[in-house]
Amino acid sequence: MATTRCERQGQIEIGIIEHQGHEFVALGASVVGRHVTGYTKSDRHGIKLAGWCGKTMLDCRCEIIERYWSGSLAFMFRLTKGRFVVGYALDENGMLFRGELIDNCDEDDARREARRIASFFADLDAEDEEAFQAELAQA
């Protein structure tokens, strides 16, 4: 039987799974400088960012800026004082969110930045998928 737990080291969360006597460790949610990593969590109140173990880390007004053909999304979380967390995730619920804190801008600037970040990470995901498929073809 597998057990799961999280540990925090400063602003970085570590997710740990113990299975059959072995530990598997992965980075969970983090805030490093302006970079924000978390997991989308959708409920009847909207979309939040959560840590690897499900604890809410950001709960504020969220807008889906764009839905892409792949199912991925560009998000904008509105904070106070003209600040936003903008970024990208593969789905509204349970998927890795990668983004940035931006400030001193209006909503239109934040939306543009959300699209730029989403495009960057969508390209990375496409490259990873292409490499994975190439490895499968060689196996």
PDB file of C-alpha atoms in Angstrom:
ATOM      1  CA  MET A   1       0.000   0.000   0.000  1.00  0.00           C
ATOM      2  CA  ALA A   2       1.285   3.465  -0.885  1.00  0.00           C
ATOM      3  CA  THR A   3       1.376   6.345   1.561  1.00  0.00           C
ATOM      4  CA  THR A   4       1.745   9.982   0.594  1.00  0.00           C
ATOM      5  CA  ARG A   5       3.054  12.968   2.504  1.00  0.00           C
ATOM      6  CA  CYS A   6       4.441  16.433   1.864  1.00  0.00           C
ATOM      7  CA  GLU A   7       7.329  18.297   3.421  1.00  0.00           C
ATOM      8  CA  ARG A   8       8.099  21.992   3.123  1.00  0.00           C
ATOM      9  CA  GLN A   9      11.559  23.440   2.782  1.00  0.00           C
ATOM     10  CA  GLY A  10      11.097  27.211   2.787  1.00  0.00           C
ATOM     11  CA  GLN A  11       8.810  28.084  -0.121  1.00  0.00           C
ATOM     12  CA  ILE A  12       9.300  24.687  -1.781  1.00  0.00           C
ATOM     13  CA  GLU A  13       7.066  21.685  -1.195  1.00  0.00           C
ATOM     14  CA  ILE A  14       8.383  18.143  -1.609  1.00  0.00           C
ATOM     15  CA  GLY A  15       5.896  15.349  -2.368  1.00  0.00           C
ATOM     16  CA  ILE A  16       6.856  11.896  -1.090  1.00  0.00           C
ATOM     17  CA  ILE A  17       5.238   8.571  -1.931  1.00  0.00           C
ATOM     18  CA  GLU A  18       6.254   5.431  -0.043  1.00  0.00           C
ATOM     19  CA  HIS A  19       5.441   2.213  -1.888  1.00  0.00           C
ATOM     20  CA  GLN A  20       6.665  -1.296  -1.074  1.00  0.00           C
ATOM     21  CA  GLY A  21       9.466   0.042   1.112  1.00  0.00           C
ATOM     22  CA  HIS A  22      10.745   2.547  -1.459  1.00  0.00           C
ATOM     23  CA  GLU A  23      10.425   6.329  -1.347  1.00  0.00           C
ATOM     24  CA  PHE A  24       9.736   8.339  -4.486  1.00  0.00           C
ATOM     25  CA  VAL A  25      10.262  12.086  -4.208  1.00  0.00           C
ATOM     26  CA  ALA A  26       9.190  14.924  -6.510  1.00  0.00           C
ATOM     27  CA  LEU A  27       8.988  18.674  -6.333  1.00  0.00           C
ATOM     28  CA  GLY A  28       5.531  19.862  -5.457  1.00  0.00           C
ATOM     29  CA  ALA A  29       4.315  23.436  -5.263  1.00  0.00           C
ATOM     30  CA  SER A  30       6.822  26.259  -4.974  1.00  0.00           C
ATOM     31  CA  VAL A  31       7.237  29.993  -5.015  1.00  0.00           C
ATOM     32  CA  VAL A  32      10.749  30.978  -6.056  1.00  0.00           C
ATOM     33  CA  GLY A  33      11.206  34.644  -6.811  1.00  0.00           C
ATOM     34  CA  ARG A  34       8.424  35.515  -9.236  1.00  0.00           C
ATOM     35  CA  HIS A  35       7.941  31.907 -10.402  1.00  0.00           C
ATOM     36  CA  VAL A  36       4.905  30.026  -9.060  1.00  0.00           C
ATOM     37  CA  THR A  37       4.319  26.295  -9.410  1.00  0.00           C
ATOM     38  CA  GLY A  38       1.243  24.545  -8.055  1.00  0.00           C
ATOM     39  CA  TYR A  39      -1.659  22.329  -9.016  1.00  0.00           C
ATOM     40  CA  THR A  40      -5.054  23.433 -10.281  1.00  0.00           C
ATOM     41  CA  LYS A  41      -7.979  22.615  -8.031  1.00  0.00           C
ATOM     42  CA  SER A  42     -11.475  23.187  -9.379  1.00  0.00           C
ATOM     43  CA  ASP A  43     -14.595  23.215  -7.225  1.00  0.00           C
ATOM     44  CA  ARG A  44     -18.013  24.871  -7.237  1.00  0.00           C
ATOM     45  CA  HIS A  45     -16.410  28.183  -6.212  1.00  0.00           C
ATOM     46  CA  GLY A  46     -13.902  28.303  -9.077  1.00  0.00           C
ATOM     47  CA  ILE A  47     -10.279  27.418  -9.667  1.00  0.00           C
ATOM     48  CA  LYS A  48      -7.600  27.640  -6.979  1.00  0.00           C
ATOM     49  CA  LEU A  49      -3.946  26.719  -6.806  1.00  0.00           C
ATOM     50  CA  ALA A  50      -3.061  23.937  -4.418  1.00  0.00           C
ATOM     51  CA  GLY A  51       0.035  22.143  -3.277  1.00  0.00           C
ATOM     52  CA  TRP A  52       0.889  18.578  -4.182  1.00  0.00           C
ATOM     53  CA  CYS A  53      -1.021  17.260  -1.155  1.00  0.00           C
ATOM     54  CA  GLY A  54      -4.094  19.373  -1.943  1.00  0.00           C
ATOM     55  CA  LYS A  55      -3.679  22.242   0.532  1.00  0.00           C
ATOM     56  CA  THR A  56      -4.834  25.562  -0.961  1.00  0.00           C
ATOM     57  CA  MET A  57      -1.988  27.967  -1.677  1.00  0.00           C
ATOM     58  CA  LEU A  58      -3.830  30.627  -3.738  1.00  0.00           C
ATOM     59  CA  ASP A  59      -7.562  31.281  -3.619  1.00  0.00           C
ATOM     60  CA  CYS A  60      -8.596  34.419  -5.465  1.00  0.00           C
ATOM     61  CA  ARG A  61     -10.496  35.434  -8.584  1.00  0.00           C
ATOM     62  CA  CYS A  62      -9.357  33.289 -11.493  1.00  0.00           C
ATOM     63  CA  GLU A  63     -10.052  33.842 -15.158  1.00  0.00           C
ATOM     64  CA  ILE A  64      -9.408  31.354 -17.924  1.00  0.00           C
ATOM     65  CA  ILE A  65      -7.822  33.541 -20.583  1.00  0.00           C
ATOM     66  CA  GLU A  66      -7.712  30.973 -23.341  1.00  0.00           C
ATOM     67  CA  ARG A  67      -8.490  27.301 -23.972  1.00  0.00           C
ATOM     68  CA  TYR A  68      -6.229  25.598 -26.476  1.00  0.00           C
ATOM     69  CA  TRP A  69      -7.040  22.711 -28.840  1.00  0.00           C
ATOM     70  CA  SER A  70      -4.887  20.405 -26.674  1.00  0.00           C
ATOM     71  CA  GLY A  71      -7.113  21.065 -23.648  1.00  0.00           C
ATOM     72  CA  SER A  72      -4.494  23.220 -21.947  1.00  0.00           C
ATOM     73  CA  LEU A  73      -5.397  26.604 -20.505  1.00  0.00           C
ATOM     74  CA  ALA A  74      -3.952  30.055 -19.911  1.00  0.00           C
ATOM     75  CA  PHE A  75      -4.968  31.406 -16.481  1.00  0.00           C
ATOM     76  CA  MET A  76      -4.965  34.765 -14.730  1.00  0.00           C
ATOM     77  CA  PHE A  77      -5.346  34.977 -10.940  1.00  0.00           C
ATOM     78  CA  ARG A  78      -6.160  38.525  -9.781  1.00  0.00           C
ATOM     79  CA  LEU A  79      -4.395  39.701  -6.648  1.00  0.00           C
ATOM     80  CA  THR A  80      -4.620  43.138  -5.027  1.00  0.00           C
ATOM     81  CA  LYS A  81      -2.739  46.322  -5.974  1.00  0.00           C
ATOM     82  CA  GLY A  82      -2.426  45.566  -9.688  1.00  0.00           C
ATOM     83  CA  ARG A  83      -0.689  42.226  -9.229  1.00  0.00           C
ATOM     84  CA  PHE A  84      -1.505  38.981 -11.017  1.00  0.00           C
ATOM     85  CA  VAL A  85      -0.337  35.382 -11.118  1.00  0.00           C
ATOM     86  CA  VAL A  86      -0.527  34.273 -14.742  1.00  0.00           C
ATOM     87  CA  GLY A  87       0.362  30.960 -16.298  1.00  0.00           C
ATOM     88  CA  TYR A  88      -0.466  27.645 -17.879  1.00  0.00           C
ATOM     89  CA  ALA A  89      -1.882  24.242 -16.946  1.00  0.00           C
ATOM     90  CA  LEU A  90      -3.081  21.202 -18.877  1.00  0.00           C
ATOM     91  CA  ASP A  91      -6.529  21.234 -17.238  1.00  0.00           C
ATOM     92  CA  GLU A  92      -8.697  23.004 -14.651  1.00  0.00           C
ATOM     93  CA  ASN A  93      -8.358  20.298 -12.023  1.00  0.00           C
ATOM     94  CA  GLY A  94      -5.416  18.334 -10.693  1.00  0.00           C
ATOM     95  CA  MET A  95      -2.810  19.440 -13.211  1.00  0.00           C
ATOM     96  CA  LEU A  96       0.536  21.175 -12.848  1.00  0.00           C
ATOM     97  CA  PHE A  97       0.335  24.981 -13.083  1.00  0.00           C
ATOM     98  CA  ARG A  98       3.431  26.920 -14.082  1.00  0.00           C
ATOM     99  CA  GLY A  99       3.357  30.681 -13.965  1.00  0.00           C
ATOM    100  CA  GLU A 100       4.703  33.987 -12.745  1.00  0.00           C
ATOM    101  CA  LEU A 101       3.774  36.832 -10.440  1.00  0.00           C
ATOM    102  CA  ILE A 102       3.533  40.071 -12.400  1.00  0.00           C
ATOM    103  CA  ASP A 103       2.814  43.564 -11.147  1.00  0.00           C
ATOM    104  CA  ASN A 104       2.531  47.187 -12.240  1.00  0.00           C
ATOM    105  CA  CYS A 105       0.269  46.317 -15.147  1.00  0.00           C
ATOM    106  CA  ASP A 106      -3.372  46.349 -16.126  1.00  0.00           C
ATOM    107  CA  GLU A 107      -5.596  43.367 -16.899  1.00  0.00           C
ATOM    108  CA  ASP A 108      -4.925  43.512 -20.643  1.00  0.00           C
ATOM    109  CA  ASP A 109      -1.160  43.347 -20.043  1.00  0.00           C
ATOM    110  CA  ALA A 110      -1.698  40.439 -17.643  1.00  0.00           C
ATOM    111  CA  ARG A 111      -3.786  38.579 -20.226  1.00  0.00           C
ATOM    112  CA  ARG A 112      -1.058  39.043 -22.859  1.00  0.00           C
ATOM    113  CA  GLU A 113       1.548  37.749 -20.425  1.00  0.00           C
ATOM    114  CA  ALA A 114      -0.646  34.732 -19.582  1.00  0.00           C
ATOM    115  CA  ARG A 115      -0.856  33.884 -23.289  1.00  0.00           C
ATOM    116  CA  ARG A 116       2.915  34.314 -23.722  1.00  0.00           C
ATOM    117  CA  ILE A 117       3.683  32.012 -20.795  1.00  0.00           C
ATOM    118  CA  ALA A 118       1.103  29.473 -21.968  1.00  0.00           C
ATOM    119  CA  SER A 119       2.648  29.468 -25.442  1.00  0.00           C
ATOM    120  CA  PHE A 120       6.125  28.909 -23.988  1.00  0.00           C
ATOM    121  CA  PHE A 121       5.053  25.958 -21.828  1.00  0.00           C
ATOM    122  CA  ALA A 122       2.811  24.493 -24.546  1.00  0.00           C
ATOM    123  CA  ASP A 123       5.851  24.429 -26.846  1.00  0.00           C
ATOM    124  CA  LEU A 124       7.900  22.691 -24.130  1.00  0.00           C
ATOM    125  CA  ASP A 125       5.150  20.122 -23.585  1.00  0.00           C
ATOM    126  CA  ALA A 126       4.931  19.473 -27.339  1.00  0.00           C
ATOM    127  CA  GLU A 127       8.711  18.949 -27.524  1.00  0.00           C
ATOM    128  CA  ASP A 128       8.560  16.545 -24.564  1.00  0.00           C
ATOM    129  CA  GLU A 129       5.717  14.604 -26.174  1.00  0.00           C
ATOM    130  CA  GLU A 130       7.605  14.397 -29.473  1.00  0.00           C
ATOM    131  CA  ALA A 131      10.733  13.097 -27.712  1.00  0.00           C
ATOM    132  CA  PHE A 132       8.651  10.575 -25.747  1.00  0.00           C
ATOM    133  CA  GLN A 133       6.996   9.280 -28.933  1.00  0.00           C
ATOM    134  CA  ALA A 134      10.417   8.980 -30.617  1.00  0.00           C
ATOM    135  CA  GLU A 135      11.698   6.913 -27.675  1.00  0.00           C
ATOM    136  CA  LEU A 136       8.653   4.640 -27.887  1.00  0.00           C
ATOM    137  CA  ALA A 137       9.217   4.137 -31.609  1.00  0.00           C
ATOM    138  CA  GLN A 138      12.831   3.077 -30.964  1.00  0.00           C
ATOM    139  CA  ALA A 139      11.903   0.611 -28.216  1.00  0.00           C
TER     140      ALA A 139
END
